[in-house]
mmCIF file of C-alpha atoms and ligand atoms in Angstrom:
data_model
loop_
_atom_site.group_PDB
_atom_site.id
_atom_site.type_symbol
_atom_site.label_atom_id
_atom_site.label_comp_id
_atom_site.label_asym_id
_atom_site.label_seq_id
_atom_site.Cartn_x
_atom_site.Cartn_y
_atom_site.Cartn_z
ATOM 1 C CA MET X 445 -70.399 -24.342 -30.176
ATOM 2 C CA VAL X 446 -67.376 -23.447 -32.280
ATOM 3 C CA ASN X 447 -66.746 -20.542 -29.952
ATOM 4 C CA CYS X 448 -66.900 -22.807 -26.938
ATOM 5 C CA LYS X 449 -64.441 -25.303 -28.418
ATOM 6 C CA PHE X 450 -62.108 -22.473 -29.217
ATOM 7 C CA THR X 451 -62.311 -21.168 -25.665
ATOM 8 C CA ILE X 452 -61.532 -24.590 -24.240
ATOM 9 C CA LEU X 453 -58.614 -24.984 -26.607
ATOM 10 C CA ALA X 454 -57.285 -21.557 -25.675
ATOM 11 C CA LEU X 455 -57.641 -22.408 -21.976
ATOM 12 C CA ILE X 456 -55.723 -25.653 -22.439
ATOM 13 C CA LEU X 457 -52.998 -23.803 -24.302
ATOM 14 C CA LEU X 458 -52.781 -21.153 -21.582
ATOM 15 C CA PHE X 459 -52.621 -23.800 -18.893
ATOM 16 C CA TYR X 460 -49.868 -25.612 -20.760
ATOM 17 C CA LEU X 461 -47.843 -22.421 -21.183
ATOM 18 C CA GLY X 462 -48.338 -21.642 -17.513
ATOM 19 C CA VAL X 463 -47.018 -25.046 -16.481
ATOM 20 C CA LEU X 464 -44.086 -24.663 -18.826
ATOM 21 C CA TYR X 465 -43.247 -21.221 -17.466
ATOM 22 C CA HIS X 466 -43.542 -22.383 -13.899
ATOM 23 C CA PHE X 467 -41.356 -25.381 -14.574
ATOM 24 C CA GLN X 468 -38.681 -23.283 -16.243
ATOM 25 C CA ASN X 469 -38.662 -20.879 -13.327
ATOM 26 C CA GLN X 470 -38.417 -23.745 -10.928
ATOM 27 C CA GLN X 471 -35.530 -25.209 -12.817
ATOM 28 C CA SER X 472 -33.491 -22.047 -12.495
ATOM 29 C CA SER X 473 -34.024 -22.027 -8.755
ATOM 30 C CA LEU X 474 -33.496 -25.743 -8.281
ATOM 31 C CA PRO X 475 -30.099 -26.991 -7.225
ATOM 32 C CA GLN X 476 -28.024 -27.569 -10.313
ATOM 33 C CA THR X 477 -27.018 -31.057 -9.465
ATOM 34 C CA HIS X 478 -23.969 -31.077 -11.694
ATOM 35 C CA PHE X 479 -22.283 -28.667 -9.257
ATOM 36 C CA ILE X 480 -23.066 -30.853 -6.377
ATOM 37 C CA THR X 481 -22.052 -34.185 -7.796
ATOM 38 C CA LYS X 482 -18.792 -32.732 -9.112
ATOM 39 C CA LEU X 483 -17.848 -31.227 -5.814
ATOM 40 C CA PRO X 484 -15.685 -33.138 -3.388
ATOM 41 C CA ILE X 485 -17.038 -33.316 0.124
ATOM 42 C CA LYS X 486 -14.417 -31.555 2.171
ATOM 43 C CA GLU X 487 -14.019 -32.371 5.795
ATOM 44 C CA ILE X 488 -13.819 -29.308 7.954
ATOM 45 C CA GLN X 489 -11.128 -29.784 10.514
ATOM 46 C CA GLN X 490 -12.021 -26.819 12.631
ATOM 47 C CA PRO X 491 -15.175 -24.742 12.519
ATOM 48 C CA VAL X 492 -14.077 -21.131 12.250
ATOM 49 C CA ASN X 493 -16.647 -19.924 14.717
ATOM 50 C CA ASN X 494 -19.066 -21.574 17.120
ATOM 51 C CA HIS X 495 -21.912 -20.974 14.721
ATOM 52 C CA THR X 496 -22.756 -23.582 12.183
ATOM 53 C CA TYR X 497 -20.935 -22.466 9.109
ATOM 54 C CA ALA X 498 -19.973 -25.518 7.103
ATOM 55 C CA THR X 499 -18.813 -26.242 3.630
ATOM 56 C CA PHE X 500 -22.022 -26.627 1.698
ATOM 57 C CA HIS X 501 -23.062 -26.085 -1.852
ATOM 58 C CA HIS X 502 -26.031 -24.087 -2.950
ATOM 59 C CA PRO X 503 -27.171 -23.134 -6.469
ATOM 60 C CA HIS X 504 -26.965 -19.442 -5.567
ATOM 61 C CA ALA X 505 -23.436 -19.622 -4.188
ATOM 62 C CA PRO X 506 -20.329 -19.904 -6.335
ATOM 63 C CA PRO X 507 -19.051 -23.465 -6.072
ATOM 64 C CA TYR X 508 -16.113 -23.349 -3.646
ATOM 65 C CA PRO X 509 -13.891 -24.894 -2.588
ATOM 66 C CA TYR X 510 -13.540 -26.680 -5.840
ATOM 67 C CA PRO X 511 -10.362 -27.820 -7.496
ATOM 68 C CA TYR X 512 -10.288 -25.020 -10.074
ATOM 69 C CA GLU X 513 -7.354 -25.355 -12.374
ATOM 70 C CA PHE X 514 -5.188 -22.656 -13.825
ATOM 71 C CA LEU X 515 -5.727 -22.624 -17.589
ATOM 72 C CA ILE X 516 -3.185 -19.815 -17.792
ATOM 73 C CA ASN X 517 -0.694 -19.228 -15.011
ATOM 74 C CA GLN X 518 2.467 -17.226 -14.338
ATOM 75 C CA PRO X 519 4.119 -19.505 -11.787
ATOM 76 C CA ASP X 520 7.622 -18.039 -12.160
ATOM 77 C CA LYS X 521 6.933 -14.329 -12.004
ATOM 78 C CA CYS X 522 8.224 -14.037 -8.464
ATOM 79 C CA LYS X 523 11.142 -16.489 -8.818
ATOM 80 C CA ASP X 524 13.676 -13.711 -9.330
ATOM 81 C CA ARG X 525 11.952 -10.745 -7.809
ATOM 82 C CA THR X 526 10.259 -9.771 -4.586
ATOM 83 C CA PRO X 527 7.544 -7.276 -5.336
ATOM 84 C CA PHE X 528 6.560 -4.626 -2.883
ATOM 85 C CA LEU X 529 3.086 -4.538 -4.427
ATOM 86 C CA VAL X 530 1.179 -7.028 -6.567
ATOM 87 C CA ILE X 531 -1.674 -5.379 -8.475
ATOM 88 C CA LEU X 532 -4.461 -7.891 -9.112
ATOM 89 C CA ILE X 533 -6.766 -6.528 -11.802
ATOM 90 C CA SER X 534 -10.214 -8.024 -12.253
ATOM 91 C CA GLY X 535 -11.943 -7.686 -15.626
ATOM 92 C CA ARG X 536 -13.829 -9.530 -18.331
ATOM 93 C CA LEU X 537 -12.384 -11.694 -21.078
ATOM 94 C CA ASN X 538 -13.315 -9.394 -23.950
ATOM 95 C CA GLU X 539 -11.922 -6.229 -22.345
ATOM 96 C CA LEU X 540 -8.624 -6.280 -24.214
ATOM 97 C CA GLU X 541 -8.654 -2.502 -24.728
ATOM 98 C CA ALA X 542 -8.926 -1.918 -20.986
ATOM 99 C CA ARG X 543 -5.947 -4.224 -20.386
ATOM 100 C CA HIS X 544 -3.862 -2.417 -22.998
ATOM 101 C CA ALA X 545 -4.734 0.951 -21.490
ATOM 102 C CA ILE X 546 -3.698 -0.244 -18.030
ATOM 103 C CA ARG X 547 -0.396 -1.655 -19.333
ATOM 104 C CA ALA X 548 0.331 1.759 -20.800
ATOM 105 C CA THR X 549 -0.792 3.815 -17.802
ATOM 106 C CA TRP X 550 -0.910 2.967 -14.074
ATOM 107 C CA GLY X 551 -0.123 -0.689 -14.711
ATOM 108 C CA ASN X 552 3.235 0.058 -16.368
ATOM 109 C CA GLU X 553 5.641 -1.570 -13.921
ATOM 110 C CA SER X 554 8.641 0.438 -15.087
ATOM 111 C CA ASN X 555 7.055 3.696 -13.961
ATOM 112 C CA TYR X 556 7.818 3.017 -10.342
ATOM 113 C CA ASP X 557 10.816 3.114 -8.041
ATOM 114 C CA VAL X 558 9.654 0.043 -6.113
ATOM 115 C CA ASN X 559 8.994 -3.426 -7.467
ATOM 116 C CA VAL X 560 5.406 -3.488 -8.688
ATOM 117 C CA LEU X 561 3.888 -6.519 -10.382
ATOM 118 C CA ARG X 562 0.753 -6.450 -12.529
ATOM 119 C CA ILE X 563 -1.548 -9.464 -12.959
ATOM 120 C CA PHE X 564 -4.892 -9.627 -14.769
ATOM 121 C CA LEU X 565 -7.490 -12.014 -13.353
ATOM 122 C CA LEU X 566 -9.774 -13.796 -15.811
ATOM 123 C CA GLY X 567 -12.318 -16.583 -15.812
ATOM 124 C CA PHE X 568 -13.233 -18.968 -18.583
ATOM 125 C CA SER X 569 -15.545 -18.666 -21.595
ATOM 126 C CA GLY X 570 -16.404 -22.356 -21.286
ATOM 127 C CA SER X 571 -14.533 -23.683 -24.315
ATOM 128 C CA VAL X 572 -10.794 -24.291 -24.636
ATOM 129 C CA SER X 573 -10.989 -24.216 -28.423
ATOM 130 C CA ASP X 574 -12.903 -20.979 -29.000
ATOM 131 C CA ARG X 575 -11.510 -17.769 -30.387
ATOM 132 C CA THR X 576 -11.651 -15.970 -27.031
ATOM 133 C CA GLN X 577 -9.427 -18.578 -25.435
ATOM 134 C CA MET X 578 -6.958 -18.661 -28.360
ATOM 135 C CA MET X 579 -6.603 -14.896 -28.281
ATOM 136 C CA LEU X 580 -6.153 -14.848 -24.538
ATOM 137 C CA GLU X 581 -3.355 -17.391 -24.774
ATOM 138 C CA GLU X 582 -1.646 -15.224 -27.400
ATOM 139 C CA GLU X 583 -2.044 -12.178 -25.187
ATOM 140 C CA SER X 584 -0.606 -14.067 -22.248
ATOM 141 C CA LYS X 585 2.439 -15.101 -24.301
ATOM 142 C CA ALA X 586 2.980 -11.513 -25.388
ATOM 143 C CA PHE X 587 2.638 -9.874 -21.983
ATOM 144 C CA GLY X 588 3.044 -12.592 -19.344
ATOM 145 C CA ASP X 589 0.573 -10.869 -17.064
ATOM 146 C CA ILE X 590 -2.571 -13.021 -17.230
ATOM 147 C CA ILE X 591 -3.853 -15.736 -14.952
ATOM 148 C CA GLN X 592 -7.022 -17.671 -15.627
ATOM 149 C CA GLN X 593 -8.875 -20.481 -13.918
ATOM 150 C CA ASP X 594 -11.618 -22.672 -15.311
ATOM 151 C CA PHE X 595 -14.640 -21.134 -13.564
ATOM 152 C CA ILE X 596 -17.109 -19.471 -15.906
ATOM 153 C CA ASP X 597 -16.398 -15.743 -16.206
ATOM 154 C CA THR X 598 -19.635 -14.184 -14.933
ATOM 155 C CA TYR X 599 -20.715 -11.463 -12.547
ATOM 156 C CA ARG X 600 -21.852 -13.918 -9.901
ATOM 157 C CA ASN X 601 -18.489 -15.692 -10.061
ATOM 158 C CA LEU X 602 -16.474 -12.555 -9.290
ATOM 159 C CA THR X 603 -15.679 -13.799 -5.803
ATOM 160 C CA LEU X 604 -13.942 -16.775 -7.396
ATOM 161 C CA LYS X 605 -11.877 -14.379 -9.499
ATOM 162 C CA SER X 606 -10.629 -12.457 -6.481
ATOM 163 C CA LEU X 607 -9.979 -15.686 -4.627
ATOM 164 C CA MET X 608 -7.917 -16.856 -7.591
ATOM 165 C CA GLY X 609 -5.777 -13.707 -7.271
ATOM 166 C CA ILE X 610 -5.406 -14.240 -3.542
ATOM 167 C CA GLU X 611 -4.529 -17.896 -4.126
ATOM 168 C CA TRP X 612 -1.922 -16.838 -6.681
ATOM 169 C CA VAL X 613 -0.295 -14.462 -4.208
ATOM 170 C CA THR X 614 -0.147 -17.125 -1.504
ATOM 171 C CA LYS X 615 1.169 -19.851 -3.809
ATOM 172 C CA PHE X 616 3.340 -18.058 -6.342
ATOM 173 C CA CYS X 617 4.307 -14.736 -4.800
ATOM 174 C CA PRO X 618 4.107 -15.094 -1.019
ATOM 175 C CA LYS X 619 7.094 -12.814 -0.409
ATOM 176 C CA THR X 620 5.398 -9.721 -1.779
ATOM 177 C CA SER X 621 4.799 -7.148 0.926
ATOM 178 C CA TYR X 622 1.329 -6.119 -0.229
ATOM 179 C CA ALA X 623 -1.283 -6.722 -2.883
ATOM 180 C CA ILE X 624 -4.190 -4.661 -4.120
ATOM 181 C CA LYS X 625 -7.298 -6.092 -5.733
ATOM 182 C CA THR X 626 -8.656 -3.651 -8.305
ATOM 183 C CA ASP X 627 -10.836 -3.567 -11.404
ATOM 184 C CA ASN X 628 -9.923 -2.707 -14.967
ATOM 185 C CA ASP X 629 -12.118 0.406 -15.030
ATOM 186 C CA ILE X 630 -10.423 2.395 -12.311
ATOM 187 C CA PHE X 631 -7.822 5.100 -12.031
ATOM 188 C CA LEU X 632 -5.083 3.946 -9.662
ATOM 189 C CA ASN X 633 -2.437 6.248 -8.221
ATOM 190 C CA VAL X 634 0.252 3.660 -7.460
ATOM 191 C CA ASP X 635 2.787 6.269 -6.397
ATOM 192 C CA TYR X 636 0.534 7.632 -3.647
ATOM 193 C CA LEU X 637 -0.470 4.137 -2.556
ATOM 194 C CA VAL X 638 3.151 3.013 -2.277
ATOM 195 C CA HIS X 639 4.777 6.092 -0.787
ATOM 196 C CA LYS X 640 2.044 7.800 1.225
ATOM 197 C CA LEU X 641 -0.088 4.910 2.438
ATOM 198 C CA LEU X 642 2.057 1.759 2.517
ATOM 199 C CA GLN X 643 5.506 3.344 2.866
ATOM 200 C CA PRO X 644 8.266 0.892 1.915
ATOM 201 C CA GLU X 645 10.505 2.284 4.661
ATOM 202 C CA VAL X 646 8.261 1.052 7.485
ATOM 203 C CA PRO X 647 8.062 -2.662 8.381
ATOM 204 C CA VAL X 648 5.367 -4.587 6.510
ATOM 205 C CA ARG X 649 2.144 -4.551 8.509
ATOM 206 C CA GLN X 650 0.425 -7.713 9.668
ATOM 207 C CA ASN X 651 -3.293 -8.493 9.447
ATOM 208 C CA TYR X 652 -3.586 -5.429 7.264
ATOM 209 C CA ILE X 653 -6.451 -4.739 4.912
ATOM 210 C CA THR X 654 -7.790 -1.357 3.882
ATOM 211 C CA GLY X 655 -9.765 0.473 1.220
ATOM 212 C CA LEU X 656 -13.132 2.201 0.932
ATOM 213 C CA ILE X 657 -15.091 0.842 3.872
ATOM 214 C CA VAL X 658 -18.783 0.006 3.571
ATOM 215 C CA TYR X 659 -20.849 -0.266 6.762
ATOM 216 C CA GLY X 660 -24.228 -1.846 7.364
ATOM 217 C CA SER X 661 -24.899 -3.027 3.832
ATOM 218 C CA ARG X 662 -27.804 -5.484 3.612
ATOM 219 C CA PRO X 663 -28.038 -8.659 1.533
ATOM 220 C CA GLU X 664 -30.409 -8.394 -1.448
ATOM 221 C CA ARG X 665 -33.195 -10.900 -0.858
ATOM 222 C CA ASN X 666 -35.052 -10.355 -4.122
ATOM 223 C CA ASN X 667 -33.917 -12.898 -6.673
ATOM 224 C CA ARG X 668 -34.547 -10.586 -9.615
ATOM 225 C CA TYR X 669 -31.385 -8.652 -8.815
ATOM 226 C CA ARG X 670 -27.889 -9.741 -9.584
ATOM 227 C CA HIS X 671 -26.841 -9.091 -5.983
ATOM 228 C CA TYR X 672 -29.333 -11.704 -4.777
ATOM 229 C CA VAL X 673 -28.156 -13.728 -1.804
ATOM 230 C CA PRO X 674 -30.663 -16.122 -0.219
ATOM 231 C CA LYS X 675 -30.772 -16.630 3.536
ATOM 232 C CA GLU X 676 -29.442 -20.157 3.202
ATOM 233 C CA VAL X 677 -26.240 -18.736 1.740
ATOM 234 C CA TYR X 678 -25.922 -15.764 4.099
ATOM 235 C CA PRO X 679 -28.425 -15.677 6.971
ATOM 236 C CA ASN X 680 -27.696 -12.364 8.713
ATOM 237 C CA ASP X 681 -29.536 -9.130 7.969
ATOM 238 C CA THR X 682 -26.399 -7.100 7.405
ATOM 239 C CA TYR X 683 -22.931 -7.765 6.105
ATOM 240 C CA PRO X 684 -20.008 -7.055 8.390
ATOM 241 C CA PRO X 685 -18.016 -3.945 7.400
ATOM 242 C CA TYR X 686 -16.191 -4.659 4.140
ATOM 243 C CA PHE X 687 -14.043 -2.902 1.558
ATOM 244 C CA ALA X 688 -15.594 -1.912 -1.763
ATOM 245 C CA GLY X 689 -14.552 -3.981 -4.763
ATOM 246 C CA PRO X 690 -12.804 -1.384 -6.947
ATOM 247 C CA GLY X 691 -9.752 -1.340 -4.689
ATOM 248 C CA TYR X 692 -8.682 -2.930 -1.444
ATOM 249 C CA VAL X 693 -5.135 -3.371 -0.263
ATOM 250 C CA PHE X 694 -3.839 -6.142 1.963
ATOM 251 C CA SER X 695 -0.625 -7.547 3.355
ATOM 252 C CA ALA X 696 0.642 -10.919 2.097
ATOM 253 C CA ASP X 697 -0.101 -12.637 5.425
ATOM 254 C CA MET X 698 -3.682 -11.432 5.091
ATOM 255 C CA ALA X 699 -3.884 -13.005 1.618
ATOM 256 C CA GLN X 700 -2.931 -16.341 3.133
ATOM 257 C CA LYS X 701 -5.513 -15.959 5.894
ATOM 258 C CA ILE X 702 -8.326 -15.001 3.524
ATOM 259 C CA TYR X 703 -7.442 -17.908 1.264
ATOM 260 C CA ASP X 704 -7.459 -20.337 4.185
ATOM 261 C CA VAL X 705 -10.721 -19.147 5.705
ATOM 262 C CA ALA X 706 -12.456 -19.165 2.312
ATOM 263 C CA GLN X 707 -11.927 -22.927 2.177
ATOM 264 C CA LYS X 708 -14.102 -23.313 5.261
ATOM 265 C CA ILE X 709 -17.002 -20.895 4.986
ATOM 266 C CA PRO X 710 -19.730 -20.460 2.355
ATOM 267 C CA VAL X 711 -18.511 -18.244 -0.445
ATOM 268 C CA ILE X 712 -21.145 -15.682 -1.395
ATOM 269 C CA PRO X 713 -21.524 -14.234 -4.899
ATOM 270 C CA ILE X 714 -20.909 -10.683 -3.646
ATOM 271 C CA GLU X 715 -17.196 -10.236 -4.185
ATOM 272 C CA ASP X 716 -16.569 -7.335 -1.848
ATOM 273 C CA ALA X 717 -18.975 -8.242 0.957
ATOM 274 C CA PHE X 718 -17.092 -11.515 1.081
ATOM 275 C CA ASN X 719 -13.898 -9.800 2.258
ATOM 276 C CA GLY X 720 -15.917 -8.480 5.231
ATOM 277 C CA ILE X 721 -17.176 -11.953 6.048
ATOM 278 C CA CYS X 722 -13.598 -13.238 5.964
ATOM 279 C CA MET X 723 -12.380 -10.474 8.289
ATOM 280 C CA HIS X 724 -15.270 -11.223 10.626
ATOM 281 C CA GLU X 725 -14.450 -14.933 10.692
ATOM 282 C CA LEU X 726 -10.770 -14.197 11.230
ATOM 283 C CA HIS X 727 -11.491 -11.657 13.996
ATOM 284 C CA ILE X 728 -9.350 -9.159 12.137
ATOM 285 C CA SER X 729 -10.487 -5.545 12.153
ATOM 286 C CA PRO X 730 -10.457 -3.485 9.005
ATOM 287 C CA THR X 731 -7.806 -0.767 8.912
ATOM 288 C CA ILE X 732 -9.489 2.576 8.334
ATOM 289 C CA SER X 733 -7.730 4.796 5.797
ATOM 290 C CA PRO X 734 -8.028 8.572 5.559
ATOM 291 C CA ARG X 735 -11.332 9.649 4.083
ATOM 292 C CA GLY X 736 -11.388 10.431 0.377
ATOM 293 C CA ILE X 737 -8.341 8.515 -0.841
ATOM 294 C CA PHE X 738 -10.292 5.429 -1.972
ATOM 295 C CA ASN X 739 -13.226 6.443 -4.141
ATOM 296 C CA GLY X 740 -15.935 4.208 -5.547
ATOM 297 C CA HIS X 741 -17.220 6.767 -8.039
ATOM 298 C CA ARG X 742 -15.865 8.783 -10.915
ATOM 299 C CA ILE X 743 -14.138 12.066 -10.108
ATOM 300 C CA GLN X 744 -13.672 14.772 -12.679
ATOM 301 C CA TYR X 745 -9.967 14.842 -13.492
ATOM 302 C CA ASN X 746 -7.902 17.465 -11.743
ATOM 303 C CA ARG X 747 -4.116 17.067 -11.685
ATOM 304 C CA CYS X 748 -3.557 18.305 -8.149
ATOM 305 C CA GLN X 749 -6.520 16.438 -6.680
ATOM 306 C CA PHE X 750 -5.573 13.191 -8.409
ATOM 307 C CA GLN X 751 -2.125 13.345 -6.821
ATOM 308 C CA LYS X 752 -3.794 12.885 -3.429
ATOM 309 C CA ILE X 753 -6.137 9.998 -4.101
ATOM 310 C CA ILE X 754 -5.509 6.293 -4.612
ATOM 311 C CA THR X 755 -8.574 5.102 -6.523
ATOM 312 C CA ALA X 756 -11.446 6.544 -8.479
ATOM 313 C CA HIS X 757 -13.847 4.345 -10.384
ATOM 314 C CA ASN X 758 -15.493 4.031 -13.791
ATOM 315 C CA TYR X 759 -13.042 5.271 -16.424
ATOM 316 C CA SER X 760 -13.096 4.044 -19.998
ATOM 317 C CA SER X 761 -9.745 3.165 -21.526
ATOM 318 C CA ASN X 762 -9.758 6.354 -23.614
ATOM 319 C CA LEU X 763 -10.469 8.561 -20.642
ATOM 320 C CA LEU X 764 -7.796 6.771 -18.620
ATOM 321 C CA ARG X 765 -5.198 7.250 -21.365
ATOM 322 C CA SER X 766 -5.960 10.933 -21.688
ATOM 323 C CA ILE X 767 -5.877 11.493 -17.926
ATOM 324 C CA TRP X 768 -2.578 9.647 -17.687
ATOM 325 C CA GLN X 769 -0.959 11.811 -20.335
ATOM 326 C CA ASP X 770 -1.364 14.775 -18.049
ATOM 327 C CA PHE X 771 -0.927 12.943 -14.741
ATOM 328 C CA TRP X 772 2.356 11.109 -15.373
ATOM 329 C CA PRO X 773 5.190 11.892 -14.802
ATOM 330 C CA LEU X 774 4.000 13.608 -11.654
ATOM 331 C CA ASN X 775 4.143 17.361 -11.775
ATOM 332 C CA SER X 776 3.125 19.090 -8.583
ATOM 333 C CA THR X 777 3.795 22.606 -9.774
ATOM 334 C CA GLY X 778 0.902 24.772 -8.645
ATOM 335 C CA CYS X 779 -0.482 22.155 -6.259
ATOM 336 C CA LYS X 780 -0.848 22.861 -2.546
HETATM 337 C C1 NAG W 1423 6.191 1.883 -19.777
HETATM 338 O O1 NAG W 1423 7.071 2.905 -19.383
HETATM 339 C C2 NAG W 1423 8.336 2.827 -20.006
HETATM 340 C C3 NAG W 1423 9.277 3.811 -19.351
HETATM 341 O O2 NAG W 1423 8.600 4.878 -18.768
HETATM 342 C C4 NAG W 1423 8.145 3.073 -21.497
HETATM 343 O O3 NAG W 1423 9.390 3.007 -22.150
HETATM 344 C C5 NAG W 1423 7.215 1.999 -22.048
HETATM 345 O O4 NAG W 1423 6.931 2.257 -23.410
HETATM 346 C C6 NAG W 1423 5.908 1.983 -21.275
HETATM 347 N N1 NAG W 1423 5.132 0.816 -21.686
HETATM 348 C C7 NAG W 1423 3.930 0.922 -22.256
HETATM 349 C C8 NAG W 1423 3.214 -0.327 -22.605
HETATM 350 O O5 NAG W 1423 3.426 2.000 -22.485
HETATM 351 C C1 NAG W 1424 -19.546 -20.175 -11.892
HETATM 352 O O1 NAG W 1424 -18.539 -21.059 -12.302
HETATM 353 C C2 NAG W 1424 -18.922 -22.425 -12.225
HETATM 354 C C3 NAG W 1424 -17.693 -23.250 -12.501
HETATM 355 O O2 NAG W 1424 -17.194 -22.995 -13.774
HETATM 356 C C4 NAG W 1424 -20.045 -22.673 -13.195
HETATM 357 O O3 NAG W 1424 -20.448 -24.013 -13.124
HETATM 358 C C5 NAG W 1424 -21.217 -21.771 -12.850
HETATM 359 O O4 NAG W 1424 -22.213 -21.873 -13.829
HETATM 360 C C6 NAG W 1424 -20.777 -20.326 -12.721
HETATM 361 N N1 NAG W 1424 -21.834 -19.623 -12.079
HETATM 362 C C7 NAG W 1424 -22.462 -18.609 -12.631
HETATM 363 C C8 NAG W 1424 -23.562 -17.998 -11.836
HETATM 364 O O5 NAG W 1424 -22.141 -18.161 -13.705
HETATM 365 C C1 NAG W 1425 -24.378 -13.285 12.195
HETATM 366 O O1 NAG W 1425 -25.166 -13.076 13.331
HETATM 367 C C2 NAG W 1425 -24.823 -13.914 14.435
HETATM 368 C C3 NAG W 1425 -25.866 -13.689 15.527
HETATM 369 O O2 NAG W 1425 -25.951 -12.326 15.858
HETATM 370 C C4 NAG W 1425 -23.420 -13.586 14.886
HETATM 371 O O3 NAG W 1425 -23.046 -14.411 15.964
HETATM 372 C C5 NAG W 1425 -22.468 -13.802 13.716
HETATM 373 O O4 NAG W 1425 -21.173 -13.443 14.098
HETATM 374 C C6 NAG W 1425 -22.929 -13.022 12.514
HETATM 375 N N1 NAG W 1425 -22.097 -13.363 11.369
HETATM 376 C C7 NAG W 1425 -21.630 -12.448 10.522
HETATM 377 C C8 NAG W 1425 -20.828 -12.963 9.373
HETATM 378 O O5 NAG W 1425 -21.805 -11.274 10.663
HETATM 379 C C1 NAG W 1426 -20.077 4.683 -15.404
HETATM 380 O O1 NAG W 1426 -20.155 5.705 -16.365
HETATM 381 C C2 NAG W 1426 -21.138 5.538 -17.349
HETATM 382 C C3 NAG W 1426 -21.049 6.681 -18.322
HETATM 383 O O2 NAG W 1426 -19.792 6.720 -18.908
HETATM 384 C C4 NAG W 1426 -22.500 5.476 -16.695
HETATM 385 O O3 NAG W 1426 -23.469 5.232 -17.674
HETATM 386 C C5 NAG W 1426 -22.517 4.372 -15.660
HETATM 387 O O4 NAG W 1426 -23.741 4.387 -14.978
HETATM 388 C C6 NAG W 1426 -21.400 4.554 -14.666
HETATM 389 N N1 NAG W 1426 -21.368 3.388 -13.786
HETATM 390 C C7 NAG W 1426 -21.127 3.508 -12.499
HETATM 391 C C8 NAG W 1426 -21.126 2.232 -11.728
HETATM 392 O O5 NAG W 1426 -20.909 4.551 -11.944
HETATM 393 C C1 NAG W 1427 4.171 21.340 -14.647
HETATM 394 O O1 NAG W 1427 2.952 22.049 -14.605
HETATM 395 C C2 NAG W 1427 3.104 23.470 -14.775
HETATM 396 C C3 NAG W 1427 1.753 24.092 -14.518
HETATM 397 O O2 NAG W 1427 0.754 23.533 -15.340
HETATM 398 C C4 NAG W 1427 3.650 23.732 -16.161
HETATM 399 O O3 NAG W 1427 3.837 25.116 -16.334
HETATM 400 C C5 NAG W 1427 5.001 23.017 -16.322
HETATM 401 O O4 NAG W 1427 5.478 23.160 -17.628
HETATM 402 C C6 NAG W 1427 4.865 21.543 -15.990
HETATM 403 N N1 NAG W 1427 6.159 20.928 -15.973
HETATM 404 C C7 NAG W 1427 6.462 19.849 -16.690
HETATM 405 C C8 NAG W 1427 7.854 19.328 -16.525
HETATM 406 O O5 NAG W 1427 5.673 19.347 -17.463
#
């Protein structure tokens, strides 16, 4: 009898836990209504394509368009200068060391013989009065190279971070010739990018976007992965060709076009695939760059080889500093 009671009790407990678990799971996949109620319903003047893309909001898509506000901005950076290249550097709030390493290495504007402007892109911790935010404001005062909007700084909001950079170019630095979106864990050879690829002596290209192209990539449909994109957010089985996140370069007119089209189509949480969707919507073809100059992986440092690439990925700040010591100023003695 006692045994039986115990079994029943245990069963009830199990059932209760099961319901609880189920409910919690459901909650995380239910629309988070606070997004939806906060979001303005935007009228779409002109569908971009015949198909039924519309501004809609889904719990698995970053909320956009949304009137994000700049918590930190650099509105006057381009008042007295016209950059040739704006370097937009995506990273996380706590990665101060990475930012310092970049300021001292490839992000040092005074290294270059053309006007290069460095901007770090950051999201928000969620509290204006916390230590992270205080320190960031100090850092911004000291270096004047940080912009921040009030979206939460998370992996699945990375598209919003890049869009913030693109918005900044279109609103506060539209006369730049080019911009590159990069990450704070890459090696960037600005000199090669400027002089060999972009070439200041040739007229600025139009509808130009290039980088490491990715073909035929498929949306992740399993919601256990951080790349998850449900069909309701992106229905097709493959993404259009897009440029990998660690570094893609575009002309200023392209920044304006991407910014404009992003207001009208669903923004997906995959930062780089989104640039492909924008190109597709805009009917603008990707510009293919020579093989091997944009790299999405780490390459063992070699002075001569590094003089002929633009990006390589996944360098800690210490590794970057030590590479840079040998790499800059350029020394091509012994290189073919
Ligand atoms: C940037 O380079 C200039 C000149 O090459 C140098 O004087 C300056 O210390 C460098 N800045 C940083 C943060 O390393
Ligand atoms: C993205 O940012 C929005 C706006 O701050 C926030 O409500 C949302 O929770 C963030 N999304 C994720 C997946 O972190
Ligand atoms: C998705 O597929 C449809 C049907 O094939 C096509 O018309 C549309 O252009 C595709 N969209 C993207 C973003 O690839
Ligand atoms: C980056 O390098 C670290 C080792 O330093 C490695 O553990 C990690 O998997 C690498 N990440 C990528 C994306 O290559
Ligand atoms: C350039 O590299 C060569 C070969 O490593 C070296 O002998 C030379 O001293 C270097 N020149 C400068 C100015 O560092």
